[in-house]
JSON list of C-alpha atoms in Angstrom, two decimals:
[
{"chain": "A", "resi": 1, "resn": "MET", "atom": "CA", "xyz": [-3.10, 17.25, -16.06]},
{"chain": "A", "resi": 2, "resn": "ARG", "atom": "CA", "xyz": [-5.07, 15.33, -18.67]},
{"chain": "A", "resi": 3, "resn": "CYS", "atom": "CA", "xyz": [-3.89, 11.81, -19.48]},
{"chain": "A", "resi": 4, "resn": "VAL", "atom": "CA", "xyz": [-5.31, 8.67, -21.02]},
{"chain": "A", "resi": 5, "resn": "ILE", "atom": "CA", "xyz": [-5.11, 5.37, -19.13]},
{"chain": "A", "resi": 6, "resn": "ALA", "atom": "CA", "xyz": [-6.74, 2.25, -20.58]},
{"chain": "A", "resi": 7, "resn": "ARG", "atom": "CA", "xyz": [-8.39, 4.35, -23.33]},
{"chain": "A", "resi": 8, "resn": "PHE", "atom": "CA", "xyz": [-10.18, 6.54, -20.76]},
{"chain": "A", "resi": 9, "resn": "PRO", "atom": "CA", "xyz": [-9.31, 10.21, -20.19]},
{"chain": "A", "resi": 10, "resn": "PHE", "atom": "CA", "xyz": [-8.44, 11.31, -16.66]},
{"chain": "A", "resi": 11, "resn": "GLU", "atom": "CA", "xyz": [-7.77, 14.73, -15.19]},
{"chain": "A", "resi": 12, "resn": "LEU", "atom": "CA", "xyz": [-5.09, 14.06, -12.56]},
{"chain": "A", "resi": 13, "resn": "VAL", "atom": "CA", "xyz": [-3.66, 16.48, -10.01]},
{"chain": "A", "resi": 14, "resn": "LYS", "atom": "CA", "xyz": [-0.65, 15.61, -7.87]},
{"chain": "A", "resi": 15, "resn": "SER", "atom": "CA", "xyz": [-2.33, 16.63, -4.60]},
{"chain": "A", "resi": 16, "resn": "GLU", "atom": "CA", "xyz": [-5.41, 14.54, -5.41]},
{"chain": "A", "resi": 17, "resn": "VAL", "atom": "CA", "xyz": [-3.26, 11.47, -6.11]},
{"chain": "A", "resi": 18, "resn": "GLN", "atom": "CA", "xyz": [-1.48, 11.99, -2.77]},
{"chain": "A", "resi": 19, "resn": "GLN", "atom": "CA", "xyz": [-4.83, 12.35, -1.01]},
{"chain": "A", "resi": 20, "resn": "ALA", "atom": "CA", "xyz": [-6.22, 9.21, -2.70]},
{"chain": "A", "resi": 21, "resn": "MET", "atom": "CA", "xyz": [-3.23, 7.14, -1.54]},
{"chain": "A", "resi": 22, "resn": "LYS", "atom": "CA", "xyz": [-3.30, 8.52, 2.01]},
{"chain": "A", "resi": 23, "resn": "GLY", "atom": "CA", "xyz": [-4.06, 5.73, 4.47]},
{"chain": "A", "resi": 24, "resn": "ILE", "atom": "CA", "xyz": [-3.58, 2.95, 1.89]},
{"chain": "A", "resi": 25, "resn": "LYS", "atom": "CA", "xyz": [-1.03, 0.34, 2.91]},
{"chain": "A", "resi": 26, "resn": "PRO", "atom": "CA", "xyz": [1.56, -0.33, 0.17]},
{"chain": "A", "resi": 27, "resn": "GLU", "atom": "CA", "xyz": [1.63, -3.85, -1.22]},
{"chain": "A", "resi": 28, "resn": "PRO", "atom": "CA", "xyz": [4.99, -5.60, -1.70]},
{"chain": "A", "resi": 29, "resn": "VAL", "atom": "CA", "xyz": [6.76, -4.19, -4.76]},
{"chain": "A", "resi": 30, "resn": "THR", "atom": "CA", "xyz": [7.50, -6.81, -7.40]},
{"chain": "A", "resi": 31, "resn": "GLY", "atom": "CA", "xyz": [7.69, -4.62, -10.50]},
{"chain": "A", "resi": 32, "resn": "GLU", "atom": "CA", "xyz": [7.67, -0.92, -11.26]},
{"chain": "A", "resi": 33, "resn": "SER", "atom": "CA", "xyz": [7.09, 1.38, -8.29]},
{"chain": "A", "resi": 34, "resn": "VAL", "atom": "CA", "xyz": [6.33, 5.00, -7.44]},
{"chain": "A", "resi": 35, "resn": "VAL", "atom": "CA", "xyz": [7.27, 7.06, -4.39]},
{"chain": "A", "resi": 36, "resn": "ILE", "atom": "CA", "xyz": [4.32, 8.95, -2.90]},
{"chain": "A", "resi": 37, "resn": "GLY", "atom": "CA", "xyz": [5.19, 10.80, 0.28]},
{"chain": "A", "resi": 38, "resn": "ARG", "atom": "CA", "xyz": [7.49, 8.50, 2.22]},
{"chain": "A", "resi": 39, "resn": "ARG", "atom": "CA", "xyz": [5.97, 5.29, 0.88]},
{"chain": "A", "resi": 40, "resn": "VAL", "atom": "CA", "xyz": [6.82, 3.17, -2.13]},
{"chain": "A", "resi": 41, "resn": "TYR", "atom": "CA", "xyz": [3.81, 1.72, -3.93]},
{"chain": "A", "resi": 42, "resn": "PRO", "atom": "CA", "xyz": [3.55, -0.68, -6.86]},
{"chain": "A", "resi": 43, "resn": "VAL", "atom": "CA", "xyz": [2.50, 1.34, -9.92]},
{"chain": "A", "resi": 44, "resn": "LYS", "atom": "CA", "xyz": [-0.43, -1.00, -10.60]},
{"chain": "A", "resi": 45, "resn": "GLN", "atom": "CA", "xyz": [-1.81, -0.46, -7.06]},
{"chain": "A", "resi": 46, "resn": "VAL", "atom": "CA", "xyz": [-1.74, 3.32, -7.52]},
{"chain": "A", "resi": 47, "resn": "GLY", "atom": "CA", "xyz": [-3.30, 3.00, -10.97]},
{"chain": "A", "resi": 48, "resn": "GLU", "atom": "CA", "xyz": [-6.14, 0.91, -9.57]},
{"chain": "A", "resi": 49, "resn": "VAL", "atom": "CA", "xyz": [-6.87, 3.47, -6.85]},
{"chain": "A", "resi": 50, "resn": "ILE", "atom": "CA", "xyz": [-6.75, 6.60, -9.02]},
{"chain": "A", "resi": 51, "resn": "THR", "atom": "CA", "xyz": [-8.63, 5.16, -12.01]},
{"chain": "A", "resi": 52, "resn": "ARG", "atom": "CA", "xyz": [-11.02, 2.83, -10.12]},
{"chain": "A", "resi": 53, "resn": "GLN", "atom": "CA", "xyz": [-10.34, 0.25, -12.82]},
{"chain": "A", "resi": 54, "resn": "ASP", "atom": "CA", "xyz": [-9.14, -3.33, -12.60]},
{"chain": "A", "resi": 55, "resn": "ARG", "atom": "CA", "xyz": [-5.35, -3.68, -12.80]},
{"chain": "A", "resi": 56, "resn": "ARG", "atom": "CA", "xyz": [-5.68, -5.87, -15.88]},
{"chain": "A", "resi": 57, "resn": "ASP", "atom": "CA", "xyz": [-7.28, -3.00, -17.80]},
{"chain": "A", "resi": 58, "resn": "PHE", "atom": "CA", "xyz": [-4.15, -0.81, -17.99]},
{"chain": "A", "resi": 59, "resn": "THR", "atom": "CA", "xyz": [-0.40, -1.20, -18.25]},
{"chain": "A", "resi": 60, "resn": "ALA", "atom": "CA", "xyz": [2.21, -0.15, -15.73]},
{"chain": "A", "resi": 61, "resn": "GLY", "atom": "CA", "xyz": [3.75, 2.00, -18.46]},
{"chain": "A", "resi": 62, "resn": "GLU", "atom": "CA", "xyz": [0.59, 4.09, -18.85]},
{"chain": "A", "resi": 63, "resn": "VAL", "atom": "CA", "xyz": [0.43, 4.82, -15.13]},
{"chain": "A", "resi": 64, "resn": "THR", "atom": "CA", "xyz": [4.19, 5.40, -14.87]},
{"chain": "A", "resi": 65, "resn": "ARG", "atom": "CA", "xyz": [4.08, 8.00, -17.67]},
{"chain": "A", "resi": 66, "resn": "ALA", "atom": "CA", "xyz": [1.17, 9.83, -16.04]},
{"chain": "A", "resi": 67, "resn": "LEU", "atom": "CA", "xyz": [2.73, 9.82, -12.56]},
{"chain": "A", "resi": 68, "resn": "THR", "atom": "CA", "xyz": [6.11, 10.95, -13.91]},
{"chain": "A", "resi": 69, "resn": "ARG", "atom": "CA", "xyz": [4.44, 13.86, -15.70]},
{"chain": "A", "resi": 70, "resn": "LEU", "atom": "CA", "xyz": [2.79, 14.80, -12.39]},
{"chain": "A", "resi": 71, "resn": "GLY", "atom": "CA", "xyz": [6.22, 14.94, -10.75]},
{"chain": "A", "resi": 72, "resn": "PHE", "atom": "CA", "xyz": [6.32, 11.66, -8.82]},
{"chain": "A", "resi": 73, "resn": "THR", "atom": "CA", "xyz": [9.50, 9.57, -8.69]},
{"chain": "A", "resi": 74, "resn": "CYS", "atom": "CA", "xyz": [8.96, 6.29, -10.52]},
{"chain": "A", "resi": 75, "resn": "ARG", "atom": "CA", "xyz": [11.39, 3.38, -10.42]},
{"chain": "A", "resi": 76, "resn": "ALA", "atom": "CA", "xyz": [11.78, 0.58, -12.92]},
{"chain": "A", "resi": 77, "resn": "THR", "atom": "CA", "xyz": [11.77, -3.07, -11.94]},
{"chain": "A", "resi": 78, "resn": "ALA", "atom": "CA", "xyz": [14.64, -3.61, -9.52]},
{"chain": "A", "resi": 79, "resn": "GLU", "atom": "CA", "xyz": [17.28, -6.05, -10.67]},
{"chain": "A", "resi": 80, "resn": "PRO", "atom": "CA", "xyz": [18.20, -8.57, -7.97]},
{"chain": "A", "resi": 81, "resn": "GLU", "atom": "CA", "xyz": [21.54, -7.89, -6.35]},
{"chain": "A", "resi": 82, "resn": "PRO", "atom": "CA", "xyz": [24.20, -10.39, -7.41]},
{"chain": "A", "resi": 83, "resn": "ALA", "atom": "CA", "xyz": [25.32, -12.60, -4.57]},
{"chain": "A", "resi": 84, "resn": "THR", "atom": "CA", "xyz": [28.70, -11.63, -3.21]},
{"chain": "A", "resi": 85, "resn": "PRO", "atom": "CA", "xyz": [31.19, -14.48, -3.24]},
{"chain": "A", "resi": 86, "resn": "LEU", "atom": "CA", "xyz": [32.37, -15.81, 0.09]},
{"chain": "A", "resi": 87, "resn": "SER", "atom": "CA", "xyz": [35.81, -14.83, 1.22]},
{"chain": "A", "resi": 88, "resn": "PRO", "atom": "CA", "xyz": [38.23, -17.69, 1.94]},
{"chain": "A", "resi": 89, "resn": "LEU", "atom": "CA", "xyz": [37.78, -17.06, 5.68]},
{"chain": "A", "resi": 90, "resn": "GLU", "atom": "CA", "xyz": [33.96, -17.27, 5.40]},
{"chain": "A", "resi": 91, "resn": "THR", "atom": "CA", "xyz": [34.21, -20.46, 3.33]},
{"chain": "A", "resi": 92, "resn": "ALA", "atom": "CA", "xyz": [36.53, -22.10, 5.89]},
{"chain": "A", "resi": 93, "resn": "SER", "atom": "CA", "xyz": [34.31, -20.99, 8.75]},
{"chain": "A", "resi": 94, "resn": "ALA", "atom": "CA", "xyz": [31.21, -22.43, 7.06]},
{"chain": "A", "resi": 95, "resn": "LEU", "atom": "CA", "xyz": [32.98, -25.72, 6.36]},
{"chain": "A", "resi": 96, "resn": "LEU", "atom": "CA", "xyz": [34.24, -26.06, 9.94]},
{"chain": "A", "resi": 97, "resn": "SER", "atom": "CA", "xyz": [30.86, -25.26, 11.49]},
{"chain": "A", "resi": 98, "resn": "GLY", "atom": "CA", "xyz": [29.15, -27.92, 9.39]},
{"chain": "A", "resi": 99, "resn": "ALA", "atom": "CA", "xyz": [26.82, -25.39, 7.77]},
{"chain": "A", "resi": 100, "resn": "PRO", "atom": "CA", "xyz": [26.54, -25.70, 4.00]},
{"chain": "A", "resi": 101, "resn": "ALA", "atom": "CA", "xyz": [28.57, -23.03, 2.21]},
{"chain": "A", "resi": 102, "resn": "ARG", "atom": "CA", "xyz": [26.51, -20.75, -0.01]},
{"chain": "A", "resi": 103, "resn": "ASP", "atom": "CA", "xyz": [27.69, -20.18, -3.54]}
]
């Protein structure tokens, strides 16, 4: 599939992307991510590998669009889970043990 990333045309094939990412350890995901095989990679890491360009040269959106069109599952930035409030029993237990109660 032909796509343009950072103003450069690329001819990407799903199997070639999978092969390029084989053996590469995923970095911690802090933004958008893509599932390749059983691993979850940051979109920028995959973009850097498949384009051989610096991560600052392209946007995550460009790579996400290309990978989605190839059939990969892309995920948006994960929202942090809201903290669950303590139950009255947990609050009392924390107060009695001397540990600070979390809010």
